[in-house]
Short mmCIF file of N, CA and C in Angstrom, two decimals:
data_model
loop_
_atom_site.label_atom_id
_atom_site.label_comp_id
_atom_site.label_asym_id
_atom_site.label_seq_id
_atom_site.Cartn_x
_atom_site.Cartn_y
_atom_site.Cartn_z
N MET A 1 39.15 56.92 2.43
CA MET A 1 38.08 56.26 2.35
C MET A 1 37.87 56.11 3.78
N ALA A 2 36.64 56.64 4.13
CA ALA A 2 36.03 56.04 5.34
C ALA A 2 35.66 55.05 5.43
N MET A 3 35.89 54.40 6.91
CA MET A 3 35.34 53.21 7.35
C MET A 3 34.12 53.16 8.03
N ARG A 4 33.17 52.37 7.84
CA ARG A 4 31.64 52.17 8.47
C ARG A 4 31.92 51.73 9.98
N MET A 5 31.42 52.21 10.97
CA MET A 5 31.64 51.66 12.37
C MET A 5 31.38 50.14 12.27
N SER A 6 30.38 49.50 11.29
CA SER A 6 29.98 48.21 11.42
C SER A 6 31.00 47.21 10.77
N SER A 7 31.83 47.75 10.07
CA SER A 7 32.77 47.01 9.46
C SER A 7 34.32 46.93 10.34
N LEU A 8 34.28 47.85 11.39
CA LEU A 8 35.24 48.12 11.95
C LEU A 8 35.53 46.66 12.87
N PHE A 9 36.96 46.65 12.99
CA PHE A 9 37.46 45.09 13.99
C PHE A 9 37.84 45.79 15.29
N LEU A 10 36.20 45.79 15.93
CA LEU A 10 36.28 46.25 17.23
C LEU A 10 35.15 45.40 17.93
N ARG A 11 35.47 45.23 19.29
CA ARG A 11 34.36 44.37 20.50
C ARG A 11 34.82 45.27 21.51
N THR A 12 33.86 45.73 21.95
CA THR A 12 33.77 46.43 23.42
C THR A 12 33.48 45.44 24.71
N LEU A 13 33.62 45.73 25.77
CA LEU A 13 33.31 44.79 26.84
C LEU A 13 32.63 45.55 27.87
N ARG A 14 31.42 44.85 28.27
CA ARG A 14 30.92 45.72 29.08
C ARG A 14 31.48 45.62 30.79
N GLU A 15 31.87 44.57 30.92
CA GLU A 15 32.77 44.56 32.20
C GLU A 15 34.15 44.68 32.15
N ASN A 16 34.73 45.04 33.04
CA ASN A 16 36.14 45.53 33.43
C ASN A 16 36.85 44.30 33.22
N PRO A 17 38.21 43.90 32.68
CA PRO A 17 38.71 42.66 32.74
C PRO A 17 39.38 42.54 34.19
N ALA A 18 39.45 41.07 34.51
CA ALA A 18 39.69 40.73 35.92
C ALA A 18 41.24 41.31 36.03
N ASP A 19 42.05 41.24 35.11
CA ASP A 19 43.30 41.51 35.37
C ASP A 19 43.75 42.98 35.43
N ALA A 20 42.95 44.00 35.03
CA ALA A 20 42.84 45.12 35.04
C ALA A 20 42.70 46.02 36.01
N GLU A 21 43.37 46.62 36.93
CA GLU A 21 43.17 47.25 38.16
C GLU A 21 43.02 48.99 37.79
N VAL A 22 44.03 49.64 37.06
CA VAL A 22 44.03 50.69 36.67
C VAL A 22 42.77 51.43 35.83
N PRO A 23 42.27 52.50 36.31
CA PRO A 23 41.30 52.82 35.67
C PRO A 23 41.52 53.10 33.82
N SER A 24 42.56 53.73 33.70
CA SER A 24 42.73 53.78 32.40
C SER A 24 43.02 52.52 31.41
N HIS A 25 43.84 51.42 32.25
CA HIS A 25 43.63 50.26 31.55
C HIS A 25 42.51 49.57 31.26
N GLN A 26 41.69 49.74 32.35
CA GLN A 26 40.22 49.15 32.05
C GLN A 26 39.43 49.77 30.89
N LEU A 27 39.70 51.06 30.78
CA LEU A 27 39.08 51.52 29.89
C LEU A 27 39.41 51.32 28.23
N LEU A 28 40.76 51.40 28.37
CA LEU A 28 41.42 50.98 27.02
C LEU A 28 40.88 49.59 26.33
N VAL A 29 41.09 48.73 27.41
CA VAL A 29 40.73 47.35 27.18
C VAL A 29 38.94 47.36 26.74
N ARG A 30 38.25 48.01 27.53
CA ARG A 30 36.67 47.80 27.52
C ARG A 30 36.46 48.61 26.08
N ALA A 31 36.90 49.43 25.68
CA ALA A 31 36.62 50.42 24.66
C ALA A 31 37.47 49.65 23.43
N GLY A 32 38.28 48.79 23.54
CA GLY A 32 38.78 47.72 22.25
C GLY A 32 39.77 48.77 21.59
N TYR A 33 40.38 49.41 22.33
CA TYR A 33 41.92 49.84 21.96
C TYR A 33 43.03 48.96 22.07
N ILE A 34 43.01 48.11 22.91
CA ILE A 34 44.22 47.21 23.28
C ILE A 34 43.73 45.91 23.65
N ARG A 35 44.35 44.72 23.68
CA ARG A 35 43.94 43.54 24.13
C ARG A 35 45.50 42.96 24.61
N ARG A 36 44.98 42.09 25.60
CA ARG A 36 46.32 41.58 26.62
C ARG A 36 46.57 40.52 25.55
N VAL A 37 48.02 40.26 25.56
CA VAL A 37 48.67 39.03 25.03
C VAL A 37 49.29 38.35 26.28
N SER A 38 49.84 38.84 27.29
CA SER A 38 50.56 38.30 28.39
C SER A 38 50.73 39.44 29.52
N PRO A 39 51.16 39.08 30.54
CA PRO A 39 51.34 40.35 31.66
C PRO A 39 52.30 41.48 31.13
N GLY A 40 51.58 42.55 30.77
CA GLY A 40 52.68 43.69 30.44
C GLY A 40 52.76 43.97 28.70
N ILE A 41 52.19 43.01 28.19
CA ILE A 41 52.15 42.62 26.64
C ILE A 41 50.90 42.96 25.76
N TYR A 42 51.08 43.80 25.31
CA TYR A 42 49.38 44.18 24.38
C TYR A 42 49.38 44.34 23.21
N THR A 43 48.39 44.12 22.53
CA THR A 43 48.16 43.97 21.04
C THR A 43 47.40 45.67 21.01
N TRP A 44 48.03 46.44 19.93
CA TRP A 44 47.54 47.65 19.79
C TRP A 44 46.19 47.30 18.49
N LEU A 45 44.91 47.48 19.15
CA LEU A 45 43.85 47.10 17.60
C LEU A 45 43.45 48.37 17.28
N PRO A 46 42.84 48.07 16.19
CA PRO A 46 42.66 49.34 14.93
C PRO A 46 42.45 50.62 15.39
N LEU A 47 41.35 50.78 16.33
CA LEU A 47 41.09 51.88 16.72
C LEU A 47 42.19 52.49 17.83
N GLY A 48 42.87 51.79 18.75
CA GLY A 48 43.72 52.02 19.44
C GLY A 48 45.03 52.42 18.92
N LEU A 49 45.17 51.82 18.02
CA LEU A 49 46.61 52.11 16.69
C LEU A 49 46.38 53.50 16.21
N LYS A 50 45.06 53.80 15.60
CA LYS A 50 44.81 55.12 15.23
C LYS A 50 45.11 56.37 16.12
N VAL A 51 44.68 56.30 17.45
CA VAL A 51 44.91 56.87 18.35
C VAL A 51 46.42 57.46 18.64
N LEU A 52 47.11 56.10 18.72
CA LEU A 52 48.79 55.94 19.13
C LEU A 52 49.12 57.09 18.01
N LYS A 53 49.05 56.83 16.51
CA LYS A 53 49.75 57.25 15.52
C LYS A 53 49.66 58.50 15.35
N ARG A 54 48.10 59.15 15.87
CA ARG A 54 47.63 60.72 15.82
C ARG A 54 48.51 61.14 16.84
N VAL A 55 48.66 60.72 18.37
CA VAL A 55 49.37 61.47 19.18
C VAL A 55 50.95 61.60 18.70
N GLU A 56 51.56 60.41 18.27
CA GLU A 56 52.66 60.36 17.83
C GLU A 56 53.15 61.59 16.72
N GLN A 57 52.13 61.69 15.60
CA GLN A 57 52.04 62.87 14.64
C GLN A 57 52.04 64.24 15.50
N ILE A 58 51.22 64.15 16.37
CA ILE A 58 51.13 65.64 17.13
C ILE A 58 52.23 65.74 17.78
N VAL A 59 53.11 64.91 18.53
CA VAL A 59 54.59 64.81 19.11
C VAL A 59 55.56 65.33 18.31
N ARG A 60 55.64 64.50 17.17
CA ARG A 60 56.51 64.93 15.98
C ARG A 60 56.22 66.74 15.39
N GLU A 61 54.97 66.77 15.19
CA GLU A 61 54.67 68.26 14.94
C GLU A 61 55.58 69.29 15.70
N GLU A 62 55.06 68.91 17.01
CA GLU A 62 55.34 70.17 17.79
C GLU A 62 57.02 69.89 18.29
N MET A 63 57.69 68.69 18.23
CA MET A 63 59.23 68.82 18.45
C MET A 63 59.66 69.42 17.10
N ASP A 64 59.07 69.07 15.80
CA ASP A 64 59.77 69.66 14.61
C ASP A 64 59.53 71.09 14.64
N GLU A 65 58.55 71.78 15.24
CA GLU A 65 58.27 73.30 15.35
C GLU A 65 59.10 73.82 15.91
N ILE A 66 59.89 73.27 17.14
CA ILE A 66 60.83 73.79 17.94
C ILE A 66 62.44 73.37 17.48
N GLY A 67 62.42 73.01 16.48
CA GLY A 67 63.89 72.67 15.56
C GLY A 67 64.54 71.50 16.24
N SER A 68 63.80 70.31 16.73
CA SER A 68 64.53 69.37 17.18
C SER A 68 64.29 68.31 16.05
N GLN A 69 64.84 67.43 15.97
CA GLN A 69 65.29 66.37 14.92
C GLN A 69 65.23 64.75 15.52
N GLU A 70 64.39 64.18 14.74
CA GLU A 70 63.77 62.86 15.18
C GLU A 70 64.82 61.89 14.35
N LEU A 71 65.33 60.64 15.39
CA LEU A 71 66.27 59.72 14.84
C LEU A 71 65.36 58.37 15.46
N LEU A 72 66.15 57.02 15.46
CA LEU A 72 65.32 56.10 15.99
C LEU A 72 66.52 55.07 16.22
N PHE A 73 66.85 54.88 17.53
CA PHE A 73 68.00 53.88 17.89
C PHE A 73 67.39 52.31 17.77
N PRO A 74 68.10 51.46 17.41
CA PRO A 74 67.75 50.11 17.62
C PRO A 74 66.98 49.82 19.07
N ALA A 75 66.45 48.66 19.09
CA ALA A 75 65.83 48.40 20.16
C ALA A 75 66.72 47.39 21.11
N LEU A 76 67.74 46.50 20.06
CA LEU A 76 68.46 45.58 20.64
C LEU A 76 69.79 46.46 20.84
N LEU A 77 70.43 46.81 21.99
CA LEU A 77 71.44 47.36 22.16
C LEU A 77 72.55 46.38 22.89
N PRO A 78 73.76 47.00 22.62
CA PRO A 78 75.10 46.27 23.45
C PRO A 78 75.10 46.72 24.86
N ARG A 79 75.88 45.63 25.54
CA ARG A 79 75.96 45.73 26.89
C ARG A 79 76.95 47.04 27.53
N GLU A 80 77.94 47.12 26.45
CA GLU A 80 79.04 48.15 26.96
C GLU A 80 78.59 49.51 27.44
N PRO A 81 77.75 50.28 26.62
CA PRO A 81 77.29 51.58 27.25
C PRO A 81 76.47 51.41 28.68
N TYR A 82 75.81 50.34 28.73
CA TYR A 82 75.01 50.43 29.90
C TYR A 82 75.89 49.90 31.31
N GLU A 83 77.03 49.09 31.05
CA GLU A 83 78.00 48.83 31.76
C GLU A 83 78.68 49.82 32.29
N ALA A 84 79.22 50.69 31.32
CA ALA A 84 79.85 52.22 31.28
C ALA A 84 79.06 52.96 32.58
N THR A 85 77.63 53.11 32.34
CA THR A 85 77.00 53.92 33.45
C THR A 85 76.53 53.27 34.68
N GLY A 86 76.97 51.89 34.59
CA GLY A 86 76.07 51.06 35.70
C GLY A 86 74.88 50.48 35.85
N ARG A 87 74.10 50.97 34.69
CA ARG A 87 72.92 50.54 34.48
C ARG A 87 72.56 49.11 34.29
N TRP A 88 73.83 48.12 33.72
CA TRP A 88 73.46 47.05 33.40
C TRP A 88 73.52 46.45 34.78
N SER A 89 73.90 46.38 35.82
CA SER A 89 73.84 46.13 37.17
C SER A 89 72.77 46.70 37.95
N GLU A 90 72.41 48.06 37.47
CA GLU A 90 71.36 48.70 38.54
C GLU A 90 69.97 48.23 38.05
N TYR A 91 69.72 48.22 37.14
CA TYR A 91 68.44 47.56 36.60
C TYR A 91 68.29 46.08 37.10
N GLY A 92 69.15 45.44 37.45
CA GLY A 92 69.12 43.95 37.84
C GLY A 92 67.94 43.05 37.01
N ALA A 93 66.97 42.60 37.77
CA ALA A 93 66.34 41.61 36.99
C ALA A 93 65.26 42.37 36.10
N ASN A 94 65.15 43.50 36.29
CA ASN A 94 63.97 44.36 35.43
C ASN A 94 64.72 44.42 33.91
N LEU A 95 65.93 44.18 33.53
CA LEU A 95 66.56 44.31 32.36
C LEU A 95 66.53 42.96 31.43
N PHE A 96 65.97 43.26 30.34
CA PHE A 96 65.54 42.01 29.42
C PHE A 96 66.82 41.78 28.69
N ARG A 97 68.14 40.84 29.11
CA ARG A 97 69.26 40.21 28.48
C ARG A 97 69.06 38.96 27.66
N LEU A 98 70.16 39.26 26.82
CA LEU A 98 70.29 38.09 26.02
C LEU A 98 71.58 38.14 25.43
N LYS A 99 71.95 36.90 24.84
CA LYS A 99 73.30 36.56 24.01
C LYS A 99 73.20 36.16 22.75
N ASP A 100 74.01 36.91 21.78
CA ASP A 100 74.09 36.44 20.81
C ASP A 100 74.85 35.28 20.11
N ARG A 101 74.98 34.69 19.00
CA ARG A 101 75.42 33.45 18.67
C ARG A 101 76.90 33.51 18.86
N ARG A 102 77.28 34.73 19.15
CA ARG A 102 79.00 34.48 19.56
C ARG A 102 79.03 34.96 21.04
N GLU A 103 77.94 34.91 21.96
CA GLU A 103 78.09 34.68 23.28
C GLU A 103 78.08 36.51 23.54
N GLY A 104 77.93 37.43 22.73
CA GLY A 104 78.08 38.84 23.10
C GLY A 104 76.79 39.15 23.98
N ASP A 105 76.82 39.98 25.09
CA ASP A 105 75.63 40.28 26.01
C ASP A 105 75.05 41.58 25.13
N TYR A 106 73.73 41.66 25.20
CA TYR A 106 72.78 42.67 24.45
C TYR A 106 71.81 42.73 25.44
N LEU A 107 70.69 43.76 25.36
CA LEU A 107 69.76 44.17 26.35
C LEU A 107 68.59 44.73 25.02
N LEU A 108 67.31 44.51 25.53
CA LEU A 108 66.22 45.65 24.95
C LEU A 108 66.41 46.55 25.66
N GLY A 109 66.46 47.71 25.00
CA GLY A 109 66.50 49.07 25.62
C GLY A 109 65.45 49.67 26.45
N PRO A 110 65.74 49.85 27.92
CA PRO A 110 64.45 50.46 28.62
C PRO A 110 64.69 52.08 28.59
N THR A 111 65.56 52.37 28.16
CA THR A 111 65.98 54.01 27.66
C THR A 111 67.24 53.96 26.83
N HIS A 112 67.47 54.87 26.35
CA HIS A 112 68.51 55.36 25.47
C HIS A 112 69.14 56.37 25.47
N GLU A 113 69.35 57.08 27.03
CA GLU A 113 70.20 58.00 26.97
C GLU A 113 71.79 57.66 26.96
N GLU A 114 72.13 56.65 27.60
CA GLU A 114 73.51 56.53 27.00
C GLU A 114 73.59 56.44 25.33
N MET A 115 72.79 55.82 24.71
CA MET A 115 73.02 55.66 22.96
C MET A 115 73.20 57.31 22.51
N PHE A 116 72.24 57.94 23.13
CA PHE A 116 72.29 59.46 22.73
C PHE A 116 73.29 60.29 22.92
N THR A 117 73.98 59.95 24.29
CA THR A 117 75.32 61.02 24.47
C THR A 117 76.53 60.12 23.69
N LEU A 118 76.39 58.95 23.35
CA LEU A 118 77.70 58.26 22.79
C LEU A 118 77.55 58.82 21.24
N LEU A 119 76.05 58.71 20.64
CA LEU A 119 76.30 59.51 19.53
C LEU A 119 76.50 60.80 19.19
N VAL A 120 76.26 61.43 20.05
CA VAL A 120 76.59 63.07 20.18
C VAL A 120 77.99 63.29 20.14
N LYS A 121 78.60 62.41 21.19
CA LYS A 121 80.02 62.53 21.45
C LYS A 121 80.80 62.01 20.24
N ASP A 122 80.32 61.15 19.54
CA ASP A 122 80.81 60.50 18.34
C ASP A 122 81.16 61.58 17.32
N MET A 123 79.68 62.19 16.99
CA MET A 123 79.74 62.92 15.91
C MET A 123 79.89 64.37 15.84
N PHE A 124 80.36 65.03 17.23
CA PHE A 124 80.44 66.60 17.51
C PHE A 124 81.74 66.44 18.54
N SER A 125 82.45 67.54 18.26
CA SER A 125 83.69 67.71 19.14
C SER A 125 83.76 69.09 19.77
N SER A 126 82.80 70.08 19.44
CA SER A 126 82.95 71.45 19.86
C SER A 126 81.71 71.90 20.30
N TYR A 127 81.69 72.63 21.07
CA TYR A 127 80.48 73.39 21.88
C TYR A 127 79.98 74.21 20.80
N LYS A 128 80.67 74.64 19.93
CA LYS A 128 80.05 75.58 18.76
C LYS A 128 78.98 74.39 17.96
N ASP A 129 78.70 73.28 18.12
CA ASP A 129 77.86 72.49 17.37
C ASP A 129 76.43 72.56 18.14
N LEU A 130 76.68 73.01 19.47
CA LEU A 130 75.35 73.09 20.29
C LEU A 130 74.70 74.45 20.21
N PRO A 131 73.40 74.52 20.54
CA PRO A 131 72.82 73.57 20.98
C PRO A 131 72.20 72.49 20.00
N LEU A 132 71.90 71.54 20.82
CA LEU A 132 71.05 70.27 19.82
C LEU A 132 69.89 69.64 20.10
N ALA A 133 69.06 69.42 19.52
CA ALA A 133 67.75 68.78 20.18
C ALA A 133 67.40 67.61 19.16
N LEU A 134 67.70 66.48 19.93
CA LEU A 134 67.27 65.38 19.36
C LEU A 134 66.33 64.54 20.24
N TYR A 135 64.95 63.74 19.40
CA TYR A 135 64.24 63.21 20.08
C TYR A 135 64.12 61.85 19.14
N GLN A 136 63.53 60.68 20.10
CA GLN A 136 62.74 59.55 19.12
C GLN A 136 61.63 59.17 20.02
N ILE A 137 60.82 58.39 19.13
CA ILE A 137 59.38 57.99 19.72
C ILE A 137 59.71 56.15 19.39
N GLN A 138 59.67 55.50 20.38
CA GLN A 138 59.96 54.24 20.59
C GLN A 138 59.67 53.27 21.61
N THR A 139 59.08 51.99 21.45
CA THR A 139 58.52 51.19 22.49
C THR A 139 60.03 51.20 23.37
N LYS A 140 59.57 51.10 24.77
CA LYS A 140 60.54 50.80 25.57
C LYS A 140 60.34 49.50 26.14
N TYR A 141 61.47 48.74 26.79
CA TYR A 141 61.01 47.33 27.14
C TYR A 141 61.75 47.38 28.76
#
């Protein structure tokens, strides 16, 4: 069912927001695609979310076309893989860290390379299983 523009949850802005310095950021906010919640955190508004989902769909179609397989890792990840690669300390204050109720260290995944390599290492043991093309579409922190 098509929605009328008059009933769309949309408000555009005439002026650039004071906190938006990059032209693309200014346009996204002014056009009513996103709204700022706090520094670096945005809400996807209906029109922006439609565009985001369409871009994801195009990426999925293209990745599937070349034989890639989509998977999805959790956003909350254990410390150990990032400690092993040195990224736990390398990222410093830029890494969002937290502890669980048992004092275990976790982080919000800025990247998932460690998780991809651990998964493939765990599931495959021979070069005959390669090549392998995997991808994910997810928010990074």
